[in-house]
Every structure is written in C-alpha cells, then in structure tokens.
Amino acid sequence: VQGPVQGAAVLMTHSILSSSMMWDLQAQLLADRGYRVIRADTRGHGQSQASPAPYTMQDLVDDSVAVLDGLGIARAHYVGLSLGGMSGFGLGILHPDRVMSLCLCDARADMTPAMAAPWDERIAIAQATGCAGLAQATAERWFGRAFLDAHPAIEQQFLQAIASTSVAGFEGCARAIQGVDYLGRVGQIQTPTTLIVGANDGPLPQAMQALKDLIAGAAIDVIADAGHLPNIDQPAAFNAALLRHFASCL
C-alpha cells in the first residue's frame, strides 16, 4: 500500500506467473498523484499463500473484494492485466458498487478451447519441474527475445518471479483462466472502463476491440511496439494511457 491514506483507492492486480512487482512504476506514478495504491499478490504468487488448486475466476474476484473489505475500502479504481484483467471483468459485472472505474489490460473475457488447451501442458511442466520450468518460455512469449537481450535486469526480475510462483498457485490460476466465461455479460458493465493492449500481443488487440464495442462508453488504447506486458516494455506510452484513463474519471 502506498500513497496518501485519504487518496482515492486504486487496486492493482497482475498476470499469472508474476507478482505485484510488475506494477512498481505505475504504482509510484499514481501514488505521486495522490492516489492510495494497493497492489495485491494473487493467491500462490508473490507473498500470497496458495490454497489448493483448482481455482475459479469467481474465487479471484472474491479475493479482490476481500482485499477491499480487509482494508476498509468501500470503492476503488481497479487496474488489472492479463489474469488480473480477466477477473476485473467479473468484478465489474458482479460488484459494480465496489468499483469507481476499470482499467483492464491485455485480457479476454472468454476462453476458446484452442486457447485453453496449452494451459494443460504448462500445468504438467510445472507439476514436473516447478514453475522454474516455465520461466524462459513465458518470458520470451511475453516480451520477445530481442527485448530481453536488451534489458537483462528485467529478464532476471521476471525469471525470478515466475520461478518463485507456487505450483498450486499457478495451476489454480491456470484452471481459472481455462474457465473464464464473462463475454456474454460484459455488456452489463456500467463502470467507466478503459481497455489497454499491446499491439503485438497476438489475437488480444482484436479481442479487446470487440470487448470495447460491447461495453457502453468504453475506451481502448493500443500500445505500439508492445507485447503482453506493455507497462513493462513500453512504460512511457502505457503510463500516458493510464493517466488518460484516470483523467477521464475526474
């Protein structure tokens, strides 16, 4: 938790196989502008303990509500990326009274069989070798080899975060991703919403454009030359989009 106690609350949640450290720059950016920023480590990630797998996306939505309840926060802005974005759709649908705005990044609201299938192999690798067995391939999928070669400190930071994720936490969250099914209800979201996505993040720019058309009044920012974690590989452009979102909520 950082920023002034009296500031408007912002809850930030991260991708699978990462932790709250991925929001270091953005959390400081918002805290410096007077927001009270809460970064939650998803269960089984970072410093959060893992309950037994599997989890559902509803479990992760409930976790966000529990964090707000535990800190005595009635309503917060919500910023989530990838897994955190997926559960953010659920939060906006199921708990509109708890969110002042949604900024959902590099996430989809459904899971096709073709996109769900690779998670079975990743779970098997983690069970056999620990999450360290997923580290190199995951980092390269997120950032690309050229970016990692140019930013060795970032590579090491994320390799360590991935490797230190508990197997139960990874498996639980992977099963939640396989079961995400909010697409038919995203039209119920009435909260001010901005979608942000890296232009190079596979099929997600197209998927998020379709989501933008389903959510009344939603905005979308596509970050050029960015992959799955645009806040890391294009921080200046991402931060500008994030601040535009918060300016639109004033």
mmCIF file of N, CA and C in Angstrom, residues 9 59 124 144 151:
data_model
loop_
_atom_site.group_PDB
_atom_site.id
_atom_site.type_symbol
_atom_site.label_atom_id
_atom_site.label_comp_id
_atom_site.label_asym_id
_atom_site.label_seq_id
_atom_site.Cartn_x
_atom_site.Cartn_y
_atom_site.Cartn_z
ATOM 1 N N ALA A 9 -8.792 5.217 -3.679
ATOM 2 C CA ALA A 9 -8.102 3.928 -3.708
ATOM 3 C C ALA A 9 -7.993 3.376 -5.127
ATOM 4 N N ASP A 59 -13.400 -17.112 -7.646
ATOM 5 C CA ASP A 59 -12.541 -17.076 -6.465
ATOM 6 C C ASP A 59 -11.640 -15.850 -6.484
ATOM 7 N N ALA A 124 1.319 -29.378 -16.590
ATOM 8 C CA ALA A 124 2.109 -30.606 -16.487
ATOM 9 C C ALA A 124 3.590 -30.299 -16.287
ATOM 10 N N GLY A 144 9.464 -11.191 -26.000
ATOM 11 C CA GLY A 144 10.301 -11.401 -27.175
ATOM 12 C C GLY A 144 11.772 -11.422 -26.795
ATOM 13 N N HIS A 151 17.418 -5.874 -22.189
ATOM 14 C CA HIS A 151 17.056 -5.480 -20.831
ATOM 15 C C HIS A 151 17.283 -6.660 -19.884
#
